[in-house]
Amino acid sequence: MIDAYNAGKLPEIKDIIVEPEYGYVASIEYNSGERRVLYGHDPGFNSGSAEQLANDKGYTKFLLRENGIDCARGSEFLLPWWADMLRQSDRQQFNHSIRDTKEALGYIDKSLGFPVYVKPSRGSQGVGVARVETAEELDKLLNQYNEERVKVAVIEEELKMPDYRILVFDGEVVNAYERRPFSVKGDGVSNLKQLIDLKHKTLVDSGRDIHFERQLPIIMNKLRKMGLSMTDIIPEGADVRLMDISNLSAGGTPVDVGEVMHQRWRDLAVRVARIFDLRICGVDLACKDITQSDSEYGVIEVNATPGVKQFMASGAAQQEKLEDIFVKFFQTL
């Protein structure tokens, strides 16, 4: 925003004030006298209630289903510490529909079957999201959630389809890309640790904000399931997928699909934004074939404050595209 302003690309803006120590808060004054406040990833377009709703994955799925939009089958379970607190409250003490995670395994066995995806109801950037294959893995993860004071866990079926992020602004799709999970390609010489370190360094050098220290246990678990170790040498040309999530903040790779995406998915993303009363949002979509109108699909999440730094840092073309979108954002009152 500041670069665009200094380059004269934002003539509607009179002044910008940025908190100098962390750069996390900013105030924009327009020539018309109107103002906008920015806070972190939030560019100041959406209402607080709409943003809070979209940030809750459980309520998001409820509203999607009520509007006839396909999403992964699943349900929400309170972590024991939170369920106990609610049961003791005046407002919820007679609510007999409260379900805690002690019922999760029975629900999976009866309704979904393993593997499932488990995620905190609130969260971003794929933090805490895991693909769970056994009852033991489920118990370990839910105990971790309980210790971390996660309130609600979402448990849902696995959608075995490519994963897309569709960015909507004021009723128009302005960006769309496939998100491919973090992987490395073997060269026949380097071991897995060397390949991962090189890929990590390449991402960081390009400006990506990737923190593998919190992803390393997930990567190690994935390798264990594949029968691999960090010292194994990967054959030349062989791809090793190291993550089950495709978030760019977890090292995922974006592939632009704006030119090939069928109009149906544009219309769907715009409709989702309207349902949630969001002027700006990222719609995360699993779709078997995004070029076809009748393809199988499921909406994964709705992000009311979609970060774009990872996409911008993935290449010069992506950066130029996002810069143009930023100009449009901040020229709009």
Short mmCIF file of C-alpha atoms in Angstrom, two decimals:
data_model
loop_
_atom_site.label_atom_id
_atom_site.label_comp_id
_atom_site.label_asym_id
_atom_site.label_seq_id
_atom_site.Cartn_x
_atom_site.Cartn_y
_atom_site.Cartn_z
CA MET A 1 0.00 0.00 0.00
CA ILE A 2 2.75 2.43 0.94
CA ASP A 3 4.74 1.66 -2.21
CA ALA A 4 1.65 2.25 -4.35
CA TYR A 5 0.90 5.50 -2.51
CA ASN A 6 4.46 6.80 -2.95
CA ALA A 7 4.32 5.89 -6.65
CA GLY A 8 1.19 8.02 -7.12
CA LYS A 9 -1.09 5.04 -7.81
CA LEU A 10 -3.56 5.93 -5.03
CA PRO A 11 -4.69 9.49 -5.84
CA GLU A 12 -7.89 9.09 -3.79
CA ILE A 13 -5.86 8.77 -0.59
CA LYS A 14 -4.89 11.98 1.20
CA ASP A 15 -2.79 10.55 4.04
CA ILE A 16 -1.66 7.25 5.60
CA ILE A 17 -0.66 6.82 9.24
CA VAL A 18 1.17 3.59 10.17
CA GLU A 19 2.11 2.49 13.69
CA PRO A 20 5.92 2.59 13.39
CA GLU A 21 7.16 -0.21 15.65
CA TYR A 22 5.37 -3.24 14.20
CA GLY A 23 3.53 -1.91 11.14
CA TYR A 24 0.41 -3.81 12.22
CA VAL A 25 -2.08 -0.95 12.44
CA ALA A 26 -2.74 1.80 9.90
CA SER A 27 -5.26 4.60 9.30
CA ILE A 28 -6.14 5.87 5.82
CA GLU A 29 -7.70 9.28 5.16
CA TYR A 30 -9.31 9.80 1.74
CA ASN A 31 -9.68 13.08 -0.12
CA SER A 32 -13.43 12.84 0.54
CA GLY A 33 -12.81 12.94 4.30
CA GLU A 34 -13.72 9.27 4.80
CA ARG A 35 -11.38 7.05 6.77
CA ARG A 36 -10.45 3.39 6.96
CA VAL A 37 -8.60 1.49 9.69
CA LEU A 38 -6.38 -1.51 8.88
CA TYR A 39 -5.54 -4.14 11.49
CA GLY A 40 -3.16 -6.94 10.54
CA HIS A 41 -4.52 -8.82 7.53
CA ASP A 42 -7.89 -7.05 7.84
CA PRO A 43 -8.13 -4.27 5.21
CA GLY A 44 -11.22 -2.77 6.84
CA PHE A 45 -13.96 -3.83 4.41
CA ASN A 46 -15.93 -6.41 6.41
CA SER A 47 -18.14 -5.97 9.44
CA GLY A 48 -16.98 -7.45 12.72
CA SER A 49 -19.87 -9.91 12.98
CA ALA A 50 -19.39 -11.21 9.43
CA GLU A 51 -15.68 -11.65 10.05
CA GLN A 52 -16.21 -13.46 13.35
CA LEU A 53 -18.72 -15.83 11.74
CA ALA A 54 -16.43 -16.71 8.84
CA ASN A 55 -13.54 -17.32 11.24
CA ASP A 56 -15.54 -20.04 13.02
CA LYS A 57 -15.27 -23.20 10.89
CA GLY A 58 -18.18 -24.91 12.58
CA TYR A 59 -20.69 -22.10 12.10
CA THR A 60 -19.32 -21.58 8.59
CA LYS A 61 -20.28 -25.14 7.65
CA PHE A 62 -23.72 -24.66 9.20
CA LEU A 63 -24.45 -21.58 7.09
CA LEU A 64 -23.09 -23.20 3.92
CA ARG A 65 -25.27 -26.28 4.34
CA GLU A 66 -28.36 -24.20 5.12
CA ASN A 67 -27.85 -22.44 1.79
CA GLY A 68 -27.50 -25.66 -0.18
CA ILE A 69 -23.74 -25.44 -0.73
CA ASP A 70 -21.76 -28.67 -0.63
CA CYS A 71 -19.04 -29.03 2.00
CA ALA A 72 -17.28 -31.91 3.70
CA ARG A 73 -19.42 -34.10 5.95
CA GLY A 74 -18.44 -33.60 9.56
CA SER A 75 -19.33 -32.21 12.94
CA GLU A 76 -18.00 -30.16 15.86
CA PHE A 77 -17.00 -31.37 19.30
CA LEU A 78 -16.16 -29.33 22.38
CA LEU A 79 -12.88 -30.07 24.11
CA PRO A 80 -13.50 -31.42 27.66
CA TRP A 81 -12.21 -28.36 29.52
CA TRP A 82 -14.54 -26.07 27.56
CA ALA A 83 -17.51 -28.45 27.72
CA ASP A 84 -17.17 -28.62 31.51
CA MET A 85 -17.15 -24.83 31.77
CA LEU A 86 -20.27 -24.49 29.60
CA ARG A 87 -22.16 -27.16 31.54
CA GLN A 88 -21.55 -25.15 34.70
CA SER A 89 -22.74 -21.85 33.22
CA ASP A 90 -26.21 -20.48 33.91
CA ARG A 91 -26.97 -20.13 30.23
CA GLN A 92 -25.97 -23.64 29.10
CA GLN A 93 -26.52 -25.84 32.17
CA PHE A 94 -29.75 -27.24 30.72
CA ASN A 95 -28.36 -27.67 27.22
CA HIS A 96 -28.24 -31.46 26.80
CA SER A 97 -26.97 -31.27 23.21
CA ILE A 98 -23.42 -30.33 24.24
CA ARG A 99 -21.04 -32.92 22.75
CA ASP A 100 -17.44 -33.20 23.78
CA THR A 101 -14.57 -35.01 22.10
CA LYS A 102 -15.20 -38.19 24.11
CA GLU A 103 -17.90 -38.89 21.52
CA ALA A 104 -15.65 -38.17 18.53
CA LEU A 105 -14.39 -41.72 17.90
CA GLY A 106 -17.88 -43.18 17.95
CA TYR A 107 -19.03 -40.50 15.51
CA ILE A 108 -16.16 -41.27 13.13
CA ASP A 109 -16.78 -45.02 13.27
CA LYS A 110 -20.51 -44.58 12.63
CA SER A 111 -20.61 -41.68 10.15
CA LEU A 112 -17.27 -41.05 8.43
CA GLY A 113 -14.59 -43.68 8.85
CA PHE A 114 -10.87 -42.97 8.87
CA PRO A 115 -8.99 -41.04 7.59
CA VAL A 116 -10.49 -37.73 8.72
CA TYR A 117 -9.26 -34.17 8.95
CA VAL A 118 -9.29 -32.59 12.41
CA LYS A 119 -8.85 -28.86 12.95
CA PRO A 120 -9.49 -26.21 15.60
CA SER A 121 -12.77 -24.43 14.91
CA ARG A 122 -10.89 -21.14 15.01
CA GLY A 123 -7.47 -20.74 13.47
CA SER A 124 -5.63 -19.86 10.29
CA GLN A 125 -2.67 -20.81 8.09
CA GLY A 126 -3.31 -24.52 8.68
CA VAL A 127 -2.06 -24.37 12.28
CA GLY A 128 -3.22 -27.43 14.22
CA VAL A 129 -4.84 -29.08 11.19
CA ALA A 130 -4.05 -32.78 10.85
CA ARG A 131 -5.02 -35.78 8.76
CA VAL A 132 -5.81 -38.52 11.26
CA GLU A 133 -5.81 -42.20 10.32
CA THR A 134 -6.25 -44.08 13.62
CA ALA A 135 -7.96 -43.86 16.99
CA GLU A 136 -4.56 -43.49 18.65
CA GLU A 137 -3.66 -40.48 16.48
CA LEU A 138 -7.07 -38.96 17.20
CA ASP A 139 -6.66 -39.36 20.96
CA LYS A 140 -3.17 -37.84 20.90
CA LEU A 141 -4.26 -34.83 18.84
CA LEU A 142 -7.37 -34.13 20.92
CA ASN A 143 -5.33 -34.33 24.14
CA GLN A 144 -2.96 -31.80 22.62
CA TYR A 145 -5.90 -29.54 21.73
CA ASN A 146 -7.19 -29.81 25.30
CA GLU A 147 -3.80 -28.85 26.74
CA GLU A 148 -3.59 -25.89 24.34
CA ARG A 149 -7.09 -24.80 25.41
CA VAL A 150 -8.64 -25.16 21.98
CA LYS A 151 -12.38 -24.78 22.57
CA VAL A 152 -13.93 -26.67 19.65
CA ALA A 153 -12.57 -29.30 17.25
CA VAL A 154 -14.01 -29.80 13.77
CA ILE A 155 -13.86 -33.37 12.46
CA GLU A 156 -14.70 -33.95 8.82
CA GLU A 157 -14.26 -36.37 5.98
CA GLU A 158 -11.31 -36.23 3.63
CA LEU A 159 -12.08 -34.61 0.26
CA LYS A 160 -9.69 -36.23 -2.22
CA MET A 161 -9.72 -33.36 -4.69
CA PRO A 162 -7.41 -30.49 -5.65
CA ASP A 163 -7.56 -27.47 -3.33
CA TYR A 164 -8.18 -23.91 -4.59
CA ARG A 165 -8.28 -20.41 -3.11
CA ILE A 166 -10.70 -18.00 -4.83
CA LEU A 167 -10.38 -14.35 -3.79
CA VAL A 168 -13.56 -12.25 -4.01
CA PHE A 169 -13.80 -8.47 -3.71
CA ASP A 170 -17.05 -6.51 -4.02
CA GLY A 171 -18.87 -9.25 -5.90
CA GLU A 172 -16.05 -10.04 -8.31
CA VAL A 173 -13.43 -12.79 -8.42
CA VAL A 174 -10.05 -11.04 -8.53
CA ASN A 175 -7.72 -14.02 -8.09
CA ALA A 176 -7.88 -17.82 -8.17
CA TYR A 177 -5.17 -20.42 -7.77
CA GLU A 178 -4.64 -24.06 -6.94
CA ARG A 179 -2.72 -24.74 -3.72
CA ARG A 180 -0.37 -27.71 -3.99
CA PRO A 181 1.08 -29.16 -0.75
CA PHE A 182 4.74 -28.78 0.18
CA SER A 183 6.87 -31.35 -1.61
CA VAL A 184 10.45 -31.92 -2.74
CA LYS A 185 11.87 -33.49 -5.90
CA GLY A 186 14.72 -35.96 -5.64
CA ASP A 187 18.03 -35.51 -7.50
CA GLY A 188 19.49 -38.96 -6.83
CA VAL A 189 22.24 -37.47 -4.66
CA SER A 190 20.74 -35.41 -1.80
CA ASN A 191 18.98 -36.92 1.19
CA LEU A 192 15.56 -35.75 2.34
CA LYS A 193 16.90 -33.37 4.97
CA GLN A 194 19.10 -31.65 2.40
CA LEU A 195 16.21 -31.40 -0.07
CA ILE A 196 13.89 -29.94 2.59
CA ASP A 197 16.51 -27.46 3.80
CA LEU A 198 17.16 -26.32 0.22
CA LYS A 199 13.44 -25.92 -0.52
CA HIS A 200 12.95 -24.01 2.73
CA LYS A 201 15.85 -21.67 1.95
CA THR A 202 14.52 -21.07 -1.57
CA LEU A 203 11.08 -20.13 -0.20
CA VAL A 204 12.51 -17.82 2.47
CA ASP A 205 14.90 -16.16 -0.01
CA SER A 206 11.92 -15.41 -2.27
CA GLY A 207 10.17 -13.59 0.57
CA ARG A 208 7.89 -16.39 1.78
CA ASP A 209 7.26 -16.45 5.53
CA ILE A 210 7.60 -20.18 6.20
CA HIS A 211 8.16 -21.53 9.71
CA PHE A 212 9.01 -25.21 9.42
CA GLU A 213 9.84 -25.61 13.10
CA ARG A 214 6.12 -25.95 13.87
CA GLN A 215 5.54 -28.15 10.81
CA LEU A 216 8.51 -30.47 11.41
CA PRO A 217 6.65 -32.93 13.71
CA ILE A 218 3.94 -33.23 11.03
CA ILE A 219 6.56 -33.82 8.33
CA MET A 220 8.32 -36.44 10.47
CA ASN A 221 5.03 -38.25 11.06
CA LYS A 222 4.27 -38.17 7.34
CA LEU A 223 7.70 -39.62 6.53
CA ARG A 224 7.23 -42.36 9.13
CA LYS A 225 3.97 -43.42 7.50
CA MET A 226 5.71 -43.56 4.11
CA GLY A 227 8.57 -45.61 5.53
CA LEU A 228 11.10 -42.85 4.90
CA SER A 229 13.66 -41.02 7.02
CA MET A 230 15.56 -37.74 6.73
CA THR A 231 18.70 -39.61 5.68
CA ASP A 232 17.10 -41.38 2.71
CA ILE A 233 18.31 -40.35 -0.75
CA ILE A 234 15.40 -39.73 -3.13
CA PRO A 235 15.75 -40.95 -6.73
CA GLU A 236 16.12 -38.32 -9.42
CA GLY A 237 12.79 -36.86 -10.53
CA ALA A 238 10.77 -38.53 -7.75
CA ASP A 239 8.34 -36.25 -5.88
CA VAL A 240 7.85 -36.65 -2.13
CA ARG A 241 4.76 -34.93 -0.71
CA LEU A 242 5.56 -33.89 2.85
CA MET A 243 2.35 -32.23 4.05
CA ASP A 244 -1.34 -33.17 4.03
CA ILE A 245 -2.42 -29.52 4.01
CA SER A 246 -1.81 -27.17 1.09
CA ASN A 247 -1.73 -23.77 2.82
CA LEU A 248 0.87 -21.46 1.32
CA SER A 249 2.03 -20.57 4.83
CA ALA A 250 2.96 -24.26 5.22
CA GLY A 251 5.08 -24.22 2.06
CA GLY A 252 2.34 -24.89 -0.49
CA THR A 253 2.80 -23.87 -4.12
CA PRO A 254 0.23 -21.64 -5.91
CA VAL A 255 -0.73 -22.35 -9.53
CA ASP A 256 -2.88 -19.69 -11.22
CA VAL A 257 -6.21 -21.05 -12.56
CA GLY A 258 -7.97 -17.76 -13.29
CA GLU A 259 -7.94 -18.32 -17.06
CA VAL A 260 -9.21 -21.92 -16.99
CA MET A 261 -11.70 -21.85 -14.09
CA HIS A 262 -15.31 -22.41 -15.18
CA GLN A 263 -17.78 -19.59 -14.58
CA ARG A 264 -19.76 -21.80 -12.19
CA TRP A 265 -17.01 -21.62 -9.58
CA ARG A 266 -16.73 -17.85 -9.94
CA ASP A 267 -20.46 -17.56 -9.36
CA LEU A 268 -20.27 -19.93 -6.39
CA ALA A 269 -17.47 -17.95 -4.71
CA VAL A 270 -19.36 -14.67 -5.19
CA ARG A 271 -22.50 -16.28 -3.78
CA VAL A 272 -20.60 -17.49 -0.70
CA ALA A 273 -19.24 -13.98 -0.11
CA ARG A 274 -22.80 -12.59 -0.27
CA ILE A 275 -24.16 -15.25 2.10
CA PHE A 276 -21.57 -14.24 4.68
CA ASP A 277 -22.00 -10.51 3.96
CA LEU A 278 -18.30 -10.19 3.13
CA ARG A 279 -16.98 -7.55 0.74
CA ILE A 280 -13.62 -9.30 0.66
CA CYS A 281 -12.96 -12.97 1.35
CA GLY A 282 -11.06 -16.05 0.27
CA VAL A 283 -13.20 -19.08 -0.55
CA ASP A 284 -11.27 -22.34 -0.16
CA LEU A 285 -12.70 -24.89 -2.58
CA ALA A 286 -12.02 -28.57 -3.17
CA CYS A 287 -12.98 -29.37 -6.76
CA LYS A 288 -12.34 -32.46 -8.86
CA ASP A 289 -12.06 -30.49 -12.13
CA ILE A 290 -12.28 -26.72 -11.89
CA THR A 291 -12.57 -26.39 -15.68
CA GLN A 292 -15.93 -28.23 -15.69
CA SER A 293 -19.28 -26.95 -14.44
CA ASP A 294 -20.62 -30.31 -13.26
CA SER A 295 -17.59 -31.39 -11.26
CA GLU A 296 -17.77 -32.78 -7.73
CA TYR A 297 -16.84 -30.12 -5.16
CA GLY A 298 -16.94 -29.04 -1.54
CA VAL A 299 -16.28 -25.67 0.10
CA ILE A 300 -13.55 -26.16 2.71
CA GLU A 301 -13.46 -22.78 4.49
CA VAL A 302 -14.30 -19.10 4.12
CA ASN A 303 -11.51 -16.70 5.09
CA ALA A 304 -12.62 -13.16 5.92
CA THR A 305 -9.04 -11.84 6.18
CA PRO A 306 -7.17 -13.66 3.41
CA GLY A 307 -3.43 -13.01 3.64
CA VAL A 308 -1.71 -12.48 0.30
CA LYS A 309 1.96 -12.20 1.21
CA GLN A 310 2.71 -15.86 0.46
CA PHE A 311 1.11 -15.59 -3.00
CA MET A 312 2.94 -12.36 -3.81
CA ALA A 313 6.29 -13.85 -2.83
CA SER A 314 5.86 -16.91 -5.06
CA GLY A 315 6.95 -15.10 -8.24
CA ALA A 316 7.22 -11.83 -10.16
CA ALA A 317 3.98 -12.42 -12.09
CA GLN A 318 2.08 -13.12 -8.88
CA GLN A 319 3.50 -10.02 -7.22
CA GLU A 320 2.49 -7.80 -10.13
CA LYS A 321 -1.01 -9.26 -10.15
CA LEU A 322 -1.48 -8.69 -6.41
CA GLU A 323 -0.09 -5.15 -6.62
CA ASP A 324 -2.80 -4.32 -9.16
CA ILE A 325 -5.42 -5.84 -6.85
CA PHE A 326 -4.08 -3.80 -3.92
CA VAL A 327 -4.46 -0.60 -5.89
CA LYS A 328 -8.08 -1.54 -6.56
CA PHE A 329 -8.62 -2.36 -2.86
CA PHE A 330 -7.29 0.90 -1.51
CA GLN A 331 -8.81 3.14 -4.18
CA THR A 332 -12.23 1.80 -3.14
CA LEU A 333 -13.95 3.70 -0.34
#
